[in-house]
Amino acid sequence: MFKVEAVVVGAGVVGLAIARALALRGVQVLLLEKEGVIGRQTSSRSSEVIHAGLYYEPDSLKAQFCVRGRDMLYRYCDERRVPNRRCGKLVVATDQSEEAYLGHLLQRALGNGVEDVELISPERLSNLEPQIRGTSALLSPSTGIVDSHALMQSYQADAEGAGATIAFHVPVLAGIVTGRTIQLRTGGIESAELEADLVVNAAGLGAWDLSASLSGLHATIPPKFLAKGNYFSLTGTRVVFHHLVYPVPEPGGLGVHLTLDLAGQPRFGPDVEWVDHIDYAVDPERGRRFYAAIRRYWQGLPDGALQPAYSGIRPKTAATGQPDFLIQGPQDTGHRGYVALYGIESPGLTASLAIAEHVVQLAGIA
């Protein structure tokens, strides 16, 4: 049986950040990933937005880690030269009935420590984005975009440079929670048995299954819900936008918004499609609903201009409201060496460095 100080399961953006944080503190880290590359599932299927921290319940983990993580992430990207841009975001009210929401969102953002937000008039909105219509908007200058793959590669390089080992095509099949350690059985080309003082479950969509596979674990595993988000890209027309544009949110998500990649190309999504299994195919018929949603704020969207792009699946612990991140430390899991993360959806990428910092603290590592 191979002995290691710490095993991190899942090489998405959060798992990589955690492995990096542990390795930089001198911990012997083995990062296990069932896929053949980093960030294959949720982390590579996002909007790549650096969120400011507008939407989340005050004092929630999402609010705390988003605001702290945003600042940490911008500094990190600047230091490591990870491509990013503070393009800013506009949350647009398209009729009088949505005005009150923007006022509520402004107060929530200020309460969360987002100090640079402001309500702007339709005239200023038109000056900033001539093609966008609205009765008013909330401007968030500190919202931005990042090359998520370059970010994950940088986290990986840091982790490996500090001594961490990453093993691909290695699924965790089962485990046993013992007195002071956790034993894991892995699959892949060569199955193995591992014993670790610390196991961090950062398996994303697979976090629930991993915890359920651990014999002797008496922690409460939360409910699991899957919210699929479909994205569509713009084709056949050239249009320039300078900001991300969001509508008033819908249940389960932030509405079909307009985001930009670092080349300035617009894309739209995600919507909310509740599913019971993982399937990343995008149904072209869903694009019909996108036209009406987008034309609420961009009336100039031409017919036939949207084409399916990609989809992602958000792991959630509830199907209603705004479920928070759920991060169970040793007090919650009942074992000194087990930390489990559930429901790490948006703003997980933004919060990744702050989440890693928190996990290290939960694990009792100085």
CSV table of C-alpha atoms in Angstrom, one decimal:
chain,number,residue,atom,x,y,z
A,1,MET,CA,0.0,0.0,0.0
A,2,PHE,CA,1.4,3.4,-1.1
A,3,LYS,CA,1.5,6.0,1.7
A,4,VAL,CA,1.2,9.7,1.0
A,5,GLU,CA,0.5,12.7,3.2
A,6,ALA,CA,-2.4,14.2,1.1
A,7,VAL,CA,-4.6,13.1,-1.7
A,8,VAL,CA,-6.7,15.6,-3.6
A,9,VAL,CA,-9.3,14.0,-5.8
A,10,GLY,CA,-10.3,16.1,-8.9
A,11,ALA,CA,-8.1,18.2,-11.1
A,12,GLY,CA,-10.5,21.0,-11.9
A,13,VAL,CA,-9.7,24.6,-11.2
A,14,VAL,CA,-10.6,24.2,-7.5
A,15,GLY,CA,-8.8,20.8,-7.0
A,16,LEU,CA,-5.7,22.3,-8.7
A,17,ALA,CA,-5.8,25.3,-6.5
A,18,ILE,CA,-6.1,23.1,-3.4
A,19,ALA,CA,-3.2,20.9,-4.5
A,20,ARG,CA,-1.1,24.0,-5.2
A,21,ALA,CA,-1.9,25.5,-1.8
A,22,LEU,CA,-1.0,22.3,0.1
A,23,ALA,CA,2.2,21.7,-1.9
A,24,LEU,CA,3.4,25.3,-1.4
A,25,ARG,CA,3.1,24.6,2.4
A,26,GLY,CA,5.4,21.6,2.1
A,27,VAL,CA,2.7,18.9,2.1
A,28,GLN,CA,3.4,15.8,0.0
A,29,VAL,CA,0.4,15.9,-2.5
A,30,LEU,CA,-0.9,13.3,-4.9
A,31,LEU,CA,-3.7,14.7,-7.2
A,32,LEU,CA,-5.9,12.1,-8.8
A,33,GLU,CA,-7.9,12.8,-11.9
A,34,LYS,CA,-10.1,10.2,-13.6
A,35,GLU,CA,-9.9,12.1,-17.0
A,36,GLY,CA,-6.9,12.4,-19.1
A,37,VAL,CA,-6.5,16.2,-18.8
A,38,ILE,CA,-7.1,18.9,-16.2
A,39,GLY,CA,-10.5,20.6,-16.0
A,40,ARG,CA,-12.2,18.3,-18.4
A,41,GLN,CA,-15.7,18.7,-17.0
A,42,THR,CA,-17.1,21.7,-15.1
A,43,SER,CA,-14.0,23.9,-15.1
A,44,SER,CA,-13.7,24.0,-18.9
A,45,ARG,CA,-17.4,24.6,-19.5
A,46,SER,CA,-18.0,27.9,-17.8
A,47,SER,CA,-18.4,31.5,-19.0
A,48,GLU,CA,-14.8,32.2,-17.8
A,49,VAL,CA,-16.1,35.2,-15.8
A,50,ILE,CA,-14.2,36.7,-12.9
A,51,HIS,CA,-17.2,37.6,-10.8
A,52,ALA,CA,-17.2,40.7,-8.5
A,53,GLY,CA,-19.5,39.3,-5.8
A,54,LEU,CA,-22.9,41.0,-6.5
A,55,TYR,CA,-25.4,38.3,-6.1
A,56,TYR,CA,-24.7,36.1,-3.1
A,57,GLU,CA,-26.3,36.1,0.3
A,58,PRO,CA,-24.4,38.2,2.8
A,59,ASP,CA,-21.9,36.2,4.9
A,60,SER,CA,-22.4,33.1,2.7
A,61,LEU,CA,-19.3,31.2,1.6
A,62,LYS,CA,-20.0,32.3,-2.0
A,63,ALA,CA,-20.0,36.0,-1.0
A,64,GLN,CA,-16.9,35.7,1.2
A,65,PHE,CA,-14.8,33.6,-1.2
A,66,CYS,CA,-15.9,35.4,-4.3
A,67,VAL,CA,-14.9,38.9,-3.1
A,68,ARG,CA,-11.6,37.7,-1.6
A,69,GLY,CA,-10.9,35.3,-4.4
A,70,ARG,CA,-11.6,37.9,-7.1
A,71,ASP,CA,-8.8,40.1,-5.6
A,72,MET,CA,-6.5,37.2,-5.2
A,73,LEU,CA,-7.2,36.0,-8.7
A,74,TYR,CA,-6.5,39.3,-10.4
A,75,ARG,CA,-3.2,39.6,-8.5
A,76,TYR,CA,-2.3,36.1,-9.4
A,77,CYS,CA,-3.1,36.5,-13.1
A,78,ASP,CA,-1.0,39.7,-13.2
A,79,GLU,CA,2.0,38.0,-11.5
A,80,ARG,CA,1.8,34.9,-13.6
A,81,ARG,CA,0.8,36.6,-16.8
A,82,VAL,CA,-2.4,34.6,-17.1
A,83,PRO,CA,-4.5,36.3,-19.8
A,84,ASN,CA,-7.4,38.3,-18.3
A,85,ARG,CA,-9.3,41.5,-18.8
A,86,ARG,CA,-11.4,43.7,-16.5
A,87,CYS,CA,-14.1,44.5,-19.1
A,88,GLY,CA,-16.8,45.2,-16.6
A,89,LYS,CA,-20.4,44.0,-16.5
A,90,LEU,CA,-23.8,45.6,-16.9
A,91,VAL,CA,-26.9,44.1,-15.2
A,92,VAL,CA,-29.7,45.5,-17.3
A,93,ALA,CA,-33.3,46.2,-16.3
A,94,THR,CA,-35.5,46.1,-19.4
A,95,ASP,CA,-38.7,47.5,-17.9
A,96,GLN,CA,-39.9,49.3,-14.8
A,97,SER,CA,-40.8,46.1,-13.1
A,98,GLU,CA,-37.1,45.2,-12.9
A,99,GLU,CA,-35.9,48.5,-11.4
A,100,ALA,CA,-36.5,47.4,-7.8
A,101,TYR,CA,-34.3,44.4,-8.3
A,102,LEU,CA,-31.3,46.5,-9.4
A,103,GLY,CA,-31.7,48.6,-6.2
A,104,HIS,CA,-31.7,45.5,-4.2
A,105,LEU,CA,-28.7,44.1,-6.0
A,106,LEU,CA,-26.8,47.3,-5.4
A,107,GLN,CA,-27.4,47.1,-1.7
A,108,ARG,CA,-26.4,43.4,-1.6
A,109,ALA,CA,-23.2,44.1,-3.6
A,110,LEU,CA,-22.2,47.0,-1.2
A,111,GLY,CA,-23.0,44.7,1.8
A,112,ASN,CA,-20.7,42.1,0.3
A,113,GLY,CA,-17.8,44.6,0.1
A,114,VAL,CA,-18.1,45.3,-3.7
A,115,GLU,CA,-17.6,49.0,-3.5
A,116,ASP,CA,-17.3,50.1,-7.1
A,117,VAL,CA,-20.8,49.3,-8.3
A,118,GLU,CA,-23.2,52.0,-9.4
A,119,LEU,CA,-26.6,52.5,-10.9
A,120,ILE,CA,-26.5,54.2,-14.2
A,121,SER,CA,-29.1,55.9,-16.4
A,122,PRO,CA,-30.4,54.6,-19.8
A,123,GLU,CA,-28.5,57.4,-21.4
A,124,ARG,CA,-25.2,56.3,-19.9
A,125,LEU,CA,-26.0,52.7,-20.7
A,126,SER,CA,-26.5,53.7,-24.3
A,127,ASN,CA,-23.1,55.5,-24.3
A,128,LEU,CA,-21.3,52.5,-22.9
A,129,GLU,CA,-23.1,49.9,-25.1
A,130,PRO,CA,-25.0,51.6,-28.0
A,131,GLN,CA,-26.8,48.4,-29.0
A,132,ILE,CA,-28.1,47.5,-25.6
A,133,ARG,CA,-31.4,48.8,-24.4
A,134,GLY,CA,-32.7,49.1,-20.8
A,135,THR,CA,-34.5,51.4,-18.4
A,136,SER,CA,-31.4,51.4,-16.2
A,137,ALA,CA,-28.4,49.2,-15.4
A,138,LEU,CA,-26.0,48.3,-12.6
A,139,LEU,CA,-22.4,48.8,-13.6
A,140,SER,CA,-19.8,46.5,-12.1
A,141,PRO,CA,-16.3,47.6,-13.2
A,142,SER,CA,-14.4,44.9,-11.4
A,143,THR,CA,-16.1,42.0,-13.2
A,144,GLY,CA,-13.8,40.5,-15.8
A,145,ILE,CA,-12.9,37.5,-17.9
A,146,VAL,CA,-10.0,35.0,-17.8
A,147,ASP,CA,-8.4,32.3,-19.9
A,148,SER,CA,-9.6,29.4,-17.6
A,149,HIS,CA,-7.3,26.8,-19.3
A,150,ALA,CA,-4.2,29.0,-18.9
A,151,LEU,CA,-5.2,29.6,-15.3
A,152,MET,CA,-5.5,25.9,-14.6
A,153,GLN,CA,-2.2,25.2,-16.4
A,154,SER,CA,-0.5,27.8,-14.1
A,155,TYR,CA,-2.0,26.2,-11.0
A,156,GLN,CA,-0.7,22.9,-12.2
A,157,ALA,CA,2.8,24.2,-12.8
A,158,ASP,CA,2.9,25.8,-9.4
A,159,ALA,CA,1.7,22.6,-7.7
A,160,GLU,CA,4.2,20.4,-9.6
A,161,GLY,CA,6.9,22.9,-9.1
A,162,ALA,CA,6.3,22.6,-5.3
A,163,GLY,CA,6.5,18.8,-5.5
A,164,ALA,CA,3.0,17.7,-6.1
A,165,THR,CA,2.3,14.7,-8.4
A,166,ILE,CA,-0.7,14.5,-10.7
A,167,ALA,CA,-2.0,11.1,-11.9
A,168,PHE,CA,-4.4,11.1,-14.8
A,169,HIS,CA,-6.8,8.3,-15.8
A,170,VAL,CA,-7.0,7.3,-12.1
A,171,PRO,CA,-10.5,7.0,-10.8
A,172,VAL,CA,-11.1,6.4,-7.1
A,173,LEU,CA,-13.2,3.3,-6.8
A,174,ALA,CA,-13.7,3.0,-3.1
A,175,GLY,CA,-12.1,3.6,0.3
A,176,ILE,CA,-12.1,2.9,4.0
A,177,VAL,CA,-12.1,5.5,6.7
A,178,THR,CA,-9.9,4.2,9.5
A,179,GLY,CA,-8.8,5.6,12.8
A,180,ARG,CA,-6.3,8.2,11.7
A,181,THR,CA,-5.9,7.7,7.9
A,182,ILE,CA,-8.0,7.0,4.9
A,183,GLN,CA,-7.3,4.1,2.5
A,184,LEU,CA,-8.3,4.5,-1.2
A,185,ARG,CA,-8.5,1.9,-4.0
A,186,THR,CA,-8.0,3.3,-7.4
A,187,GLY,CA,-8.7,2.0,-10.9
A,188,GLY,CA,-7.3,2.8,-14.3
A,189,ILE,CA,-4.5,1.0,-16.2
A,190,GLU,CA,-2.8,0.0,-13.0
A,191,SER,CA,-5.0,-0.3,-9.9
A,192,ALA,CA,-3.5,0.7,-6.6
A,193,GLU,CA,-4.1,1.0,-2.9
A,194,LEU,CA,-3.2,4.3,-1.2
A,195,GLU,CA,-3.2,5.4,2.4
A,196,ALA,CA,-3.3,9.1,3.2
A,197,ASP,CA,-3.4,11.3,6.3
A,198,LEU,CA,-5.6,13.8,4.4
A,199,VAL,CA,-8.0,13.3,1.5
A,200,VAL,CA,-9.7,16.3,-0.1
A,201,ASN,CA,-12.7,15.5,-2.2
A,202,ALA,CA,-12.8,18.2,-4.9
A,203,ALA,CA,-14.3,15.8,-7.4
A,204,GLY,CA,-17.0,18.3,-8.6
A,205,LEU,CA,-19.9,16.4,-10.2
A,206,GLY,CA,-18.4,13.2,-8.7
A,207,ALA,CA,-18.0,14.5,-5.1
A,208,TRP,CA,-21.2,12.8,-4.0
A,209,ASP,CA,-20.3,9.4,-5.4
A,210,LEU,CA,-16.8,9.6,-3.9
A,211,SER,CA,-18.1,10.2,-0.4
A,212,ALA,CA,-20.7,7.5,-0.7
A,213,SER,CA,-17.9,5.0,-1.7
A,214,LEU,CA,-16.0,5.5,1.6
A,215,SER,CA,-16.8,2.8,4.1
A,216,GLY,CA,-16.9,4.0,7.6
A,217,LEU,CA,-17.7,7.6,6.8
A,218,HIS,CA,-20.5,8.9,8.9
A,219,ALA,CA,-20.9,12.4,7.5
A,220,THR,CA,-24.1,13.7,6.0
A,221,ILE,CA,-24.0,13.7,2.2
A,222,PRO,CA,-26.2,16.5,0.9
A,223,PRO,CA,-28.8,16.1,-1.9
A,224,LYS,CA,-27.5,16.4,-5.5
A,225,PHE,CA,-29.1,18.4,-8.3
A,226,LEU,CA,-27.7,19.0,-11.8
A,227,ALA,CA,-28.4,22.2,-13.6
A,228,LYS,CA,-27.3,22.1,-17.2
A,229,GLY,CA,-26.4,25.3,-18.9
A,230,ASN,CA,-26.3,25.6,-22.7
A,231,TYR,CA,-24.3,28.2,-24.6
A,232,PHE,CA,-24.8,29.6,-28.1
A,233,SER,CA,-22.4,31.6,-30.2
A,234,LEU,CA,-22.9,34.3,-32.7
A,235,THR,CA,-22.4,33.5,-36.4
A,236,GLY,CA,-22.8,35.3,-39.7
A,237,THR,CA,-22.7,38.8,-38.2
A,238,ARG,CA,-20.0,41.1,-36.8
A,239,VAL,CA,-20.9,43.1,-33.7
A,240,VAL,CA,-18.7,44.7,-31.0
A,241,PHE,CA,-19.6,44.8,-27.3
A,242,HIS,CA,-17.3,46.2,-24.6
A,243,HIS,CA,-18.9,44.8,-21.5
A,244,LEU,CA,-20.5,41.6,-20.3
A,245,VAL,CA,-24.3,42.1,-20.3
A,246,TYR,CA,-26.6,40.3,-17.8
A,247,PRO,CA,-30.4,40.4,-17.5
A,248,VAL,CA,-32.2,40.2,-14.2
A,249,PRO,CA,-31.6,36.6,-12.9
A,250,GLU,CA,-33.9,33.7,-13.3
A,251,PRO,CA,-34.5,30.8,-10.9
A,252,GLY,CA,-31.4,28.5,-10.8
A,253,GLY,CA,-29.1,30.9,-12.7
A,254,LEU,CA,-28.2,34.4,-13.7
A,255,GLY,CA,-30.2,34.5,-16.9
A,256,VAL,CA,-29.1,34.2,-20.5
A,257,HIS,CA,-26.3,36.7,-20.5
A,258,LEU,CA,-23.8,38.0,-23.1
A,259,THR,CA,-20.2,37.2,-22.3
A,260,LEU,CA,-17.0,37.8,-24.2
A,261,ASP,CA,-13.9,35.8,-24.8
A,262,LEU,CA,-10.5,37.4,-24.7
A,263,ALA,CA,-10.7,37.9,-28.5
A,264,GLY,CA,-13.9,39.9,-28.0
A,265,GLN,CA,-16.2,37.3,-29.5
A,266,PRO,CA,-19.7,37.3,-27.9
A,267,ARG,CA,-21.4,34.1,-26.6
A,268,PHE,CA,-24.7,33.7,-24.9
A,269,GLY,CA,-25.8,31.6,-22.0
A,270,PRO,CA,-26.2,29.7,-19.9
A,271,ASP,CA,-29.8,28.8,-19.6
A,272,VAL,CA,-31.1,26.4,-16.9
A,273,GLU,CA,-32.0,22.9,-17.8
A,274,TRP,CA,-32.5,20.5,-14.9
A,275,VAL,CA,-31.2,17.1,-15.8
A,276,ASP,CA,-30.7,13.7,-14.0
A,277,HIS,CA,-27.6,12.6,-15.8
A,278,ILE,CA,-24.4,14.1,-17.4
A,279,ASP,CA,-24.9,14.9,-21.1
A,280,TYR,CA,-23.1,17.8,-22.8
A,281,ALA,CA,-24.9,17.8,-26.1
A,282,VAL,CA,-26.6,21.1,-26.9
A,283,ASP,CA,-30.1,20.8,-28.4
A,284,PRO,CA,-30.3,23.4,-31.2
A,285,GLU,CA,-34.0,23.8,-30.5
A,286,ARG,CA,-33.2,25.5,-27.2
A,287,GLY,CA,-31.8,28.3,-29.2
A,288,ARG,CA,-35.4,29.4,-30.0
A,289,ARG,CA,-35.8,30.5,-26.3
A,290,PHE,CA,-32.5,32.3,-26.4
A,291,TYR,CA,-33.7,34.8,-29.1
A,292,ALA,CA,-36.5,36.1,-26.9
A,293,ALA,CA,-34.3,36.3,-23.8
A,294,ILE,CA,-31.5,38.1,-25.6
A,295,ARG,CA,-33.8,40.5,-27.5
A,296,ARG,CA,-35.0,41.9,-24.2
A,297,TYR,CA,-31.7,43.7,-23.9
A,298,TRP,CA,-30.3,43.5,-27.5
A,299,GLN,CA,-33.1,44.0,-30.0
A,300,GLY,CA,-30.7,43.9,-32.9
A,301,LEU,CA,-30.0,40.1,-32.7
A,302,PRO,CA,-30.6,38.9,-36.3
A,303,ASP,CA,-32.7,35.8,-37.0
A,304,GLY,CA,-30.6,32.7,-37.5
A,305,ALA,CA,-27.5,34.2,-35.9
A,306,LEU,CA,-27.2,31.7,-33.0
A,307,GLN,CA,-25.5,28.3,-33.2
A,308,PRO,CA,-24.9,25.7,-30.5
A,309,ALA,CA,-21.5,26.2,-28.8
A,310,TYR,CA,-21.1,24.1,-25.7
A,311,SER,CA,-22.7,23.2,-22.4
A,312,GLY,CA,-21.8,22.8,-18.7
A,313,ILE,CA,-23.4,21.2,-15.7
A,314,ARG,CA,-23.6,23.0,-12.4
A,315,PRO,CA,-23.5,20.8,-9.3
A,316,LYS,CA,-26.0,22.0,-6.8
A,317,THR,CA,-27.1,21.0,-3.3
A,318,ALA,CA,-30.7,22.4,-3.8
A,319,ALA,CA,-33.0,23.0,-6.7
A,320,THR,CA,-34.5,26.3,-5.3
A,321,GLY,CA,-33.1,29.5,-3.9
A,322,GLN,CA,-29.4,30.2,-3.9
A,323,PRO,CA,-27.6,27.1,-2.5
A,324,ASP,CA,-24.3,28.0,-1.0
A,325,PHE,CA,-21.0,26.2,-1.4
A,326,LEU,CA,-20.9,23.3,1.1
A,327,ILE,CA,-17.4,22.6,2.4
A,328,GLN,CA,-17.3,20.0,5.1
A,329,GLY,CA,-14.2,20.0,7.2
A,330,PRO,CA,-13.2,17.4,9.8
A,331,GLN,CA,-15.8,18.6,12.3
A,332,ASP,CA,-18.5,17.9,9.7
A,333,THR,CA,-17.1,14.8,8.1
A,334,GLY,CA,-16.3,13.1,11.4
A,335,HIS,CA,-12.7,12.3,10.4
A,336,ARG,CA,-9.6,14.4,11.0
A,337,GLY,CA,-8.3,13.7,7.5
A,338,TYR,CA,-11.4,14.2,5.3
A,339,VAL,CA,-12.5,17.4,3.7
A,340,ALA,CA,-15.4,17.3,1.1
A,341,LEU,CA,-16.6,20.0,-1.2
A,342,TYR,CA,-20.1,19.9,-2.7
A,343,GLY,CA,-22.0,22.4,-4.9
A,344,ILE,CA,-18.9,24.2,-6.1
A,345,GLU,CA,-20.5,26.0,-9.1
A,346,SER,CA,-20.2,29.6,-10.1
A,347,PRO,CA,-18.3,31.6,-8.7
A,348,GLY,CA,-16.0,28.6,-8.1
A,349,LEU,CA,-13.4,29.7,-10.6
A,350,THR,CA,-13.3,33.2,-9.2
A,351,ALA,CA,-13.2,31.9,-5.7
A,352,SER,CA,-10.7,29.1,-6.3
A,353,LEU,CA,-7.7,30.6,-4.5
A,354,ALA,CA,-9.8,31.6,-1.5
A,355,ILE,CA,-11.5,28.2,-1.4
A,356,ALA,CA,-8.0,26.6,-1.4
A,357,GLU,CA,-6.9,28.8,1.4
A,358,HIS,CA,-10.0,27.8,3.4
A,359,VAL,CA,-9.5,24.1,2.9
A,360,VAL,CA,-5.9,24.4,4.1
A,361,GLN,CA,-7.1,26.0,7.2
A,362,LEU,CA,-9.8,23.3,7.7
A,363,ALA,CA,-7.1,20.7,7.4
A,364,GLY,CA,-5.2,22.3,10.2
A,365,ILE,CA,-2.1,23.0,8.0
A,366,ALA,CA,-0.2,26.2,8.9
